Coordinates of C-alpha atoms and ligand atoms in Angstrom, one line a residue:
X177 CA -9.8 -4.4 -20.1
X178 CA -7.9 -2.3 -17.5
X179 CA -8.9 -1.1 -14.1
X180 CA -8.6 2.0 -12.6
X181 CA -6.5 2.6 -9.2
X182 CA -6.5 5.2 -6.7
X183 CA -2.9 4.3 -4.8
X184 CA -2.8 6.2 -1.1
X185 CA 0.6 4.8 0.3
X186 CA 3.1 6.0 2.2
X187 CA 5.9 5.4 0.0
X188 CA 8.0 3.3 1.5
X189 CA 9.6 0.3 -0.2
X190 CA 7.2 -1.9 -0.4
X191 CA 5.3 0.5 -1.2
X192 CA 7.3 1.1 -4.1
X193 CA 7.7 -2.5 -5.5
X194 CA 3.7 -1.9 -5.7
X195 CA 3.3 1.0 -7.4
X196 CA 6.1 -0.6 -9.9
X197 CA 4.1 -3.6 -9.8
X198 CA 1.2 -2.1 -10.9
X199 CA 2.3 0.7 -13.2
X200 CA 4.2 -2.2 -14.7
X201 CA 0.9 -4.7 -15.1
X202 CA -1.2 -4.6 -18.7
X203 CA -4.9 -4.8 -16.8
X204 CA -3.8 -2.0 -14.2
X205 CA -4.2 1.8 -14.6
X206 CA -2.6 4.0 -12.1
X207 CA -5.4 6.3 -12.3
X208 CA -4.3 8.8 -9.3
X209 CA -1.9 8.4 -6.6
X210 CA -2.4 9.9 -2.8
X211 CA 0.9 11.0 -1.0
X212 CA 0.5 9.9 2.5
X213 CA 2.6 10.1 5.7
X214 CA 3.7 7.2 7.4
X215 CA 6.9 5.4 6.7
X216 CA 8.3 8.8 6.3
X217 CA 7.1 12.4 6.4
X218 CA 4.3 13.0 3.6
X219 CA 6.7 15.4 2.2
X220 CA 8.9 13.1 1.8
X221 CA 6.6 10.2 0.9
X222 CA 4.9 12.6 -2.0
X223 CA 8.4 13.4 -3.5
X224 CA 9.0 9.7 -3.9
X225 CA 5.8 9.2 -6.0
X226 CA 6.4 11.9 -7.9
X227 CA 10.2 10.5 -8.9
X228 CA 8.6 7.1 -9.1
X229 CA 5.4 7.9 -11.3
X230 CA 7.9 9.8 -13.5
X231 CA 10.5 6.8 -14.1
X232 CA 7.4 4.6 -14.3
X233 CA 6.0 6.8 -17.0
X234 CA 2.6 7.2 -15.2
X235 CA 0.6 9.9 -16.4
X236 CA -1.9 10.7 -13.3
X237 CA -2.8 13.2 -10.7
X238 CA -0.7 12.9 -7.8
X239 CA -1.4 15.0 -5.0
X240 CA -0.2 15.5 -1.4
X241 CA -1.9 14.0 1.5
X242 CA -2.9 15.8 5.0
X243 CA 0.2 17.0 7.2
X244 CA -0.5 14.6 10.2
X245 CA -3.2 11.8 11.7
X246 CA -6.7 12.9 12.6
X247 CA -5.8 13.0 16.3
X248 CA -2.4 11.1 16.8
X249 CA 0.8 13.0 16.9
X250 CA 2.9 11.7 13.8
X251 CA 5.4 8.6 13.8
X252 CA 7.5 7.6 11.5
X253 CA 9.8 4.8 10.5
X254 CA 12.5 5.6 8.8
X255 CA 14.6 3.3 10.9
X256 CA 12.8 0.5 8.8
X257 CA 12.6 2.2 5.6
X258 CA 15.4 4.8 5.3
X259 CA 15.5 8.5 6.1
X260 CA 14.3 9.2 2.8
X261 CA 12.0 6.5 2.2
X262 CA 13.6 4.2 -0.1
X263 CA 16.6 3.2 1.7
X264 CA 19.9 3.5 -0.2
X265 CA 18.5 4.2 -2.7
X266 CA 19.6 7.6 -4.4
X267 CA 16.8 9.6 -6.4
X268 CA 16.9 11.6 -9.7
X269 CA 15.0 14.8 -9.0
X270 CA 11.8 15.3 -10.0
X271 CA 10.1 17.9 -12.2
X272 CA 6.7 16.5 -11.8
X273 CA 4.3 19.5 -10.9
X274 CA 1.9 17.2 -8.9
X275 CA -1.0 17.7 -8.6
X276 CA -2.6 20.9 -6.8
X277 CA -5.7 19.3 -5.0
X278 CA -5.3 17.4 -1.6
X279 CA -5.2 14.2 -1.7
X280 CA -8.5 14.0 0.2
X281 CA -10.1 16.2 -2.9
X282 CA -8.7 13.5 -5.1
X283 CA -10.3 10.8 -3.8
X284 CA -13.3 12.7 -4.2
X285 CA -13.2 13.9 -7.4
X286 CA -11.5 10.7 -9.3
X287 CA -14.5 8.8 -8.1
X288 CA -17.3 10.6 -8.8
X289 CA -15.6 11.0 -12.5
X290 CA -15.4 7.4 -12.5
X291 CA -18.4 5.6 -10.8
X292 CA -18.2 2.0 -10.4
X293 CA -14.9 2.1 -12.0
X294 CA -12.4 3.3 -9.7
X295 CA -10.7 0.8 -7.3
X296 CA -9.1 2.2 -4.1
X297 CA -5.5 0.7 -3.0
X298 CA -4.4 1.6 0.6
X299 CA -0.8 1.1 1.5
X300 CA -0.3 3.4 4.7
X301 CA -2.4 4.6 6.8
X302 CA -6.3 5.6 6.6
X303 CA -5.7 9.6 7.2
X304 CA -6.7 10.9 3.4
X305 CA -9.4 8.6 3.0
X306 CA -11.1 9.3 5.6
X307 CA -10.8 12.9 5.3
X308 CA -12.3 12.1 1.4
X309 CA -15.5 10.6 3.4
X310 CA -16.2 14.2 4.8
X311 CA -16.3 15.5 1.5
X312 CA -18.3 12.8 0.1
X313 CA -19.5 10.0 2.4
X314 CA -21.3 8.5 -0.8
X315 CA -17.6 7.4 -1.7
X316 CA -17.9 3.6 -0.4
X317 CA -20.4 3.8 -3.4
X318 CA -18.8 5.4 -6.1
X319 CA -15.9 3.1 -5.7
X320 CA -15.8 -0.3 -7.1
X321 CA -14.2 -1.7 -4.5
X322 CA -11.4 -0.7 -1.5
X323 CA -8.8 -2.9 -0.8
X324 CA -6.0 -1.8 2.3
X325 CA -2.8 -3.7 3.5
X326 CA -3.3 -3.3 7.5
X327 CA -4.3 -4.8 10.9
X328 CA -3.1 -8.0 12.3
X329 CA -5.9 -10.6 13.1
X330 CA -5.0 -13.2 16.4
X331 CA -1.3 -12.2 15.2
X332 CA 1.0 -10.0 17.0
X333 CA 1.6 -7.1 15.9
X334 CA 4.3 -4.7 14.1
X335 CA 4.2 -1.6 15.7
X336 CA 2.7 -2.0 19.3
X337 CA 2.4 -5.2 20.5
X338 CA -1.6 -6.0 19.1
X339 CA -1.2 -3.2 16.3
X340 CA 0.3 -2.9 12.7
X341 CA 1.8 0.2 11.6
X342 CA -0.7 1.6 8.8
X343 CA -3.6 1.4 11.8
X344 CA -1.6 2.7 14.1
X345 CA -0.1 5.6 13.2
X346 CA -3.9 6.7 12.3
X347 CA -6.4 4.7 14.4
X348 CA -9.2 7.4 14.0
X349 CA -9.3 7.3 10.3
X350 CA -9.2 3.2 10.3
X351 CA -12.2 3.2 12.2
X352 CA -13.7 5.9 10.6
X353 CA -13.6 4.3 7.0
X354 CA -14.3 0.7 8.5
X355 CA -17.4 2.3 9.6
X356 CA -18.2 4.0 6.6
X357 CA -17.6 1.6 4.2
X358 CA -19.9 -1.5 5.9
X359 CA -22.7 -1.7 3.8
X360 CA -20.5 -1.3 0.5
X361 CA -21.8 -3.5 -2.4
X362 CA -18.4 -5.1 -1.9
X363 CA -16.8 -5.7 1.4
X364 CA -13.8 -4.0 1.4
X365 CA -10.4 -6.4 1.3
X366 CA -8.1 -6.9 4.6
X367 CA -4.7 -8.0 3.7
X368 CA -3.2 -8.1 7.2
X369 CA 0.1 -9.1 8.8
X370 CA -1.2 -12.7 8.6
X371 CA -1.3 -12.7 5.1
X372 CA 1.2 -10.7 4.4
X373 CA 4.1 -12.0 6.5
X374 CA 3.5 -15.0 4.8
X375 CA 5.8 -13.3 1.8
X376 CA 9.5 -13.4 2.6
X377 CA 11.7 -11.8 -0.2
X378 CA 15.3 -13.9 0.6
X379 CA 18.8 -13.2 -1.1
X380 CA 17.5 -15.5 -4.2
X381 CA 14.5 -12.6 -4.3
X382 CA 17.4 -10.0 -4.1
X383 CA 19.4 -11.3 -6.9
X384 CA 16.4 -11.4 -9.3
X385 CA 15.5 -8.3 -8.7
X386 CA 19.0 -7.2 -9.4
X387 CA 18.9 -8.9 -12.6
X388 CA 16.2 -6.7 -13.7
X389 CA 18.5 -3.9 -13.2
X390 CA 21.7 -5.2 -15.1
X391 CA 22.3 -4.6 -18.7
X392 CA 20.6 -1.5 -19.5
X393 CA 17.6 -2.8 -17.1
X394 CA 15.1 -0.4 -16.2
X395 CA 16.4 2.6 -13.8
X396 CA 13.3 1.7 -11.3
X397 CA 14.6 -1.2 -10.8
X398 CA 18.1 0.1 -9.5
X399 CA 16.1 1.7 -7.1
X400 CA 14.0 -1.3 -5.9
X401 CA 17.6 -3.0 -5.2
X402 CA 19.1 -0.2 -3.1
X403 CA 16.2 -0.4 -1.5
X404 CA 15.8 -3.5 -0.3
X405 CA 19.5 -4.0 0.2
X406 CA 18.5 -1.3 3.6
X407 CA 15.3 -3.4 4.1
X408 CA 16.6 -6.7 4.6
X409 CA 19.5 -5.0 6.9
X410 CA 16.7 -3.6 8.9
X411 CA 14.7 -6.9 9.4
X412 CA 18.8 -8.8 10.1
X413 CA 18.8 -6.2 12.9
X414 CA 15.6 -6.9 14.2
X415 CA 16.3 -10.6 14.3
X416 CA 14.4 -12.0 11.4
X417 CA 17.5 -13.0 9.8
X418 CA 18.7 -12.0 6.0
X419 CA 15.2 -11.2 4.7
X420 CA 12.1 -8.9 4.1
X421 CA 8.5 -9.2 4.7
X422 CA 7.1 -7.3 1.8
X423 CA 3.3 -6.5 2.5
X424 CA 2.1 -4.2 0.1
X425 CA 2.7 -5.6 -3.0
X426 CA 0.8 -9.3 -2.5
X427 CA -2.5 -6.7 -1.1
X428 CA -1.9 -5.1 -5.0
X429 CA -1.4 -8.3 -6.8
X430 CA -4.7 -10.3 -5.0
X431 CA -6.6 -6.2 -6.1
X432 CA -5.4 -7.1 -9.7
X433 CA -6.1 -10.4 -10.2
X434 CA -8.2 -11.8 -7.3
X435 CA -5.1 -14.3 -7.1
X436 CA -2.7 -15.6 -4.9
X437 CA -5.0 -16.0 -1.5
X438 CA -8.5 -16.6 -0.3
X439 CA -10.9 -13.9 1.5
X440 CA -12.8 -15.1 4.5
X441 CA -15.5 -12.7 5.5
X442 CA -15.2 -11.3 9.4
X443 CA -16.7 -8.8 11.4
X444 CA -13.5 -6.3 11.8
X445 CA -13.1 -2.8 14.5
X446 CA -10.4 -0.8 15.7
X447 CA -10.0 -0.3 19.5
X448 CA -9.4 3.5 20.0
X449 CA -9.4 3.2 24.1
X450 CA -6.9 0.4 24.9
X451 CA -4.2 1.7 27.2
X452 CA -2.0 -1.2 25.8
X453 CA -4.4 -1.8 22.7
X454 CA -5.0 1.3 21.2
X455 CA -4.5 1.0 17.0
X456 CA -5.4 -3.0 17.5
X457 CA -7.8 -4.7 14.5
X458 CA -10.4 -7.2 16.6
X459 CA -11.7 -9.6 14.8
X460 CA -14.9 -11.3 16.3
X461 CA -14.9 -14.7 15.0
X462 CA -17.3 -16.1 17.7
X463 CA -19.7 -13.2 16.5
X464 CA -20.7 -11.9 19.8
X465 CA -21.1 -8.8 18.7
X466 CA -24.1 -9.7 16.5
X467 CA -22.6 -7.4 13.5
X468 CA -22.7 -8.6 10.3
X469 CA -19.1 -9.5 8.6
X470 CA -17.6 -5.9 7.3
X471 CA -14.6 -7.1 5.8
X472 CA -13.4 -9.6 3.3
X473 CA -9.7 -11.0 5.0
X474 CA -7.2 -11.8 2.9
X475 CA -6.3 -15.7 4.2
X476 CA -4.5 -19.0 2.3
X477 CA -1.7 -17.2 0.9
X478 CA 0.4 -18.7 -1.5
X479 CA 3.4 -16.9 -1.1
X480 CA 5.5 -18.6 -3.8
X481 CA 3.2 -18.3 -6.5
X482 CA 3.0 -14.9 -5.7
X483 CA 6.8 -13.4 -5.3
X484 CA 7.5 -15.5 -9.2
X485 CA 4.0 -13.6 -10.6
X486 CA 5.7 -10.3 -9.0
X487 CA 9.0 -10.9 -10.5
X488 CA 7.6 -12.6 -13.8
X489 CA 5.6 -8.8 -14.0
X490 CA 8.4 -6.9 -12.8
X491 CA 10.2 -8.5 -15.8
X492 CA 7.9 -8.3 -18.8
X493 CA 6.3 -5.0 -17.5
X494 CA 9.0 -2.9 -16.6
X495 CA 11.0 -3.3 -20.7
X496 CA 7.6 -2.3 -21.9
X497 CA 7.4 1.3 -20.0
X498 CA 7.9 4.3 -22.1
X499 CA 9.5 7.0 -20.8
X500 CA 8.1 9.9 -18.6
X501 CA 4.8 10.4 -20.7
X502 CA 4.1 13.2 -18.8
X503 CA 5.6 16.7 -19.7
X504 CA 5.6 19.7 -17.4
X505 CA 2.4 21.2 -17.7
X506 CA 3.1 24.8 -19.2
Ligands
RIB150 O1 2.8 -2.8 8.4 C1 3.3 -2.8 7.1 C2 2.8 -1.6 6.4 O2 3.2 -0.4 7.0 C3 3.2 -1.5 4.9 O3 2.3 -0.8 4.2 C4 4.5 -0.6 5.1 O4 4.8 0.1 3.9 C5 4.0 0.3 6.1 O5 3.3 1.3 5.5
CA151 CA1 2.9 1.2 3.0

């Protein structure tokens, strides 16, 4: 049995090797994807999916995300992820339409059609989910169940010194859907720069990766190398040495198969005021602020297992893909 996914990234590299990940797993569905800006421009970030989803041979609404944050002026990184995105890599052009709803009508409309069902994937920040919570703040309980790559908890950060990118470039909406969605059936699913830094892709990661891209390998897969070739460069420059933390795809693997780490249950909020804070993910592990736990944090990672299930999927998935089985819609 396959489950549904609503992807909102901010595609991104990681983000890529996710969406690869999951387009490439036999229990996922890509049910819809949500363009949103981050890593890059969502202009940018909405052309990527809509290259990727067509050399993926996903056939789903894909639709453009809000122009900026709620209240922050926009930031990018394309010093960490390319000007484009994806690094080195060079992209076919796309002739997928999209889709013509926002990506915050999306939300709205793939989980009312599919209540229960549908389980939401955030890889960037919060800014079209929480604009889907105006339209319909009964979303927390059409969804199955949200799970996010973001925050840091007692870890520094990767952006400001307490905060991690997909929070910080859109504190507001963080907060907003943290809010929203305590009380879910399910708490929603952490996976923070604890966790996720725990993942280190090294040259050995590299070549395997290029392996799935020799002799007639998949063309995503050419694209996942180029791309990573720019994102271990960036982490060499920042000191980290010849490697990559890759965060988004472990959050996707743990959503598909409840695998590769623990949850611990903690009371979570964003700080919004902190002159030298602001974007931050406080965790109250003392509980002294007498609120229940409104998250599930992803915690015990095994990192190994993981990056040979990624590459093991990677490799059986990605032969199987058909080609574009989408067609311009007439
Ligand atoms: O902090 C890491 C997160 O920010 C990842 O999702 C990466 O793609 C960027 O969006
Ligand atoms: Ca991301």
């Amino acid at each position: 049995m396959t489950v549904p996914f609503l992807v909102d990234c901010d595609t991104g590299i990681d983000d890529a090797i996710a969406l690869s990940y999951l387009a490439a797993h036999p229990q996922a569905e890509i049910a819809g994807i949500v363009s949103t800006g981050g890593n890059v421009a969502v202009t940018a970030v909405h052309r990527n999916n809509l290259v990727l989803a067509e050399l993926l041979g996903v056939d789903a609404p894909i639709a453009r995300g809000a122009d900026r944050p709620l209240v922050q002026e926009p930031m990018f990184a394309d010093d960490t992820h390319g000007p484009g995105g994806l690094g080195h890599a060079v992209l076919p052009e796309s002739a997928h339409p999209g889709d013509p709803r926002t990506g915050a009508q999306l939300w709205v409309d793939l989980a009312r059609a599919r209540p229960g069902e549908l389980v939401g994937l955030v890889l960037g920040p919060h800014t079209n989910l929480a604009l889907a919570l105006e339209i319909e703040p009964e979303l927390p309980h059409l969804l199955r169940r949200l799970h996010f790559m973001g925050g840091a908890i007692n870890h520094r950060g990767n952006t400001g010194p307490t905060s991690e990118w997909n929070i910080a470039v859109d504190p507001e909406a963080a907060q907003r859907v943290l809010s929203a969605f305590t009380g879910a059936a399910q708490r929603p699913v952490m996976g923070s720069l604890e966790a996720t830094e725990t993942v280190r892709f090294t040259q050995d990661t590299l070549d395997r990766v290029t392996e799935l891209a020799t002799d007639g390998g998949h063309p995503i897969a050419r694209i996942l190398v180029e791309a990573l070739r720019f994102y271990f460069e960036f982490h060499q420059a920042d000191g980290f040495g010849w490697m990559a933390h890759v965060h988004d795809p472990l959050v996707t693997a743990h959503a598909v198969t409840g695998d590769f780490a623990s949850t611990r249950p903690l009371a979570v909020d964003v700080e919004l005021a902190g002159t030298l804070t602001r974007g931050q993910t406080v965790g109250d592990e003392l509980g002294r602020w007498g609120r229940a736990p409104n998250l599930e944090v992803l915690t015990e990672v095994r990192p190994d297992e993981f990056v040979e299930h990624l590459l093991e999927t990677l490799r059986a998935g990605l032969g199987r893909l058909s080609d574009p089985a989408w067609s311009p819609r007439p």
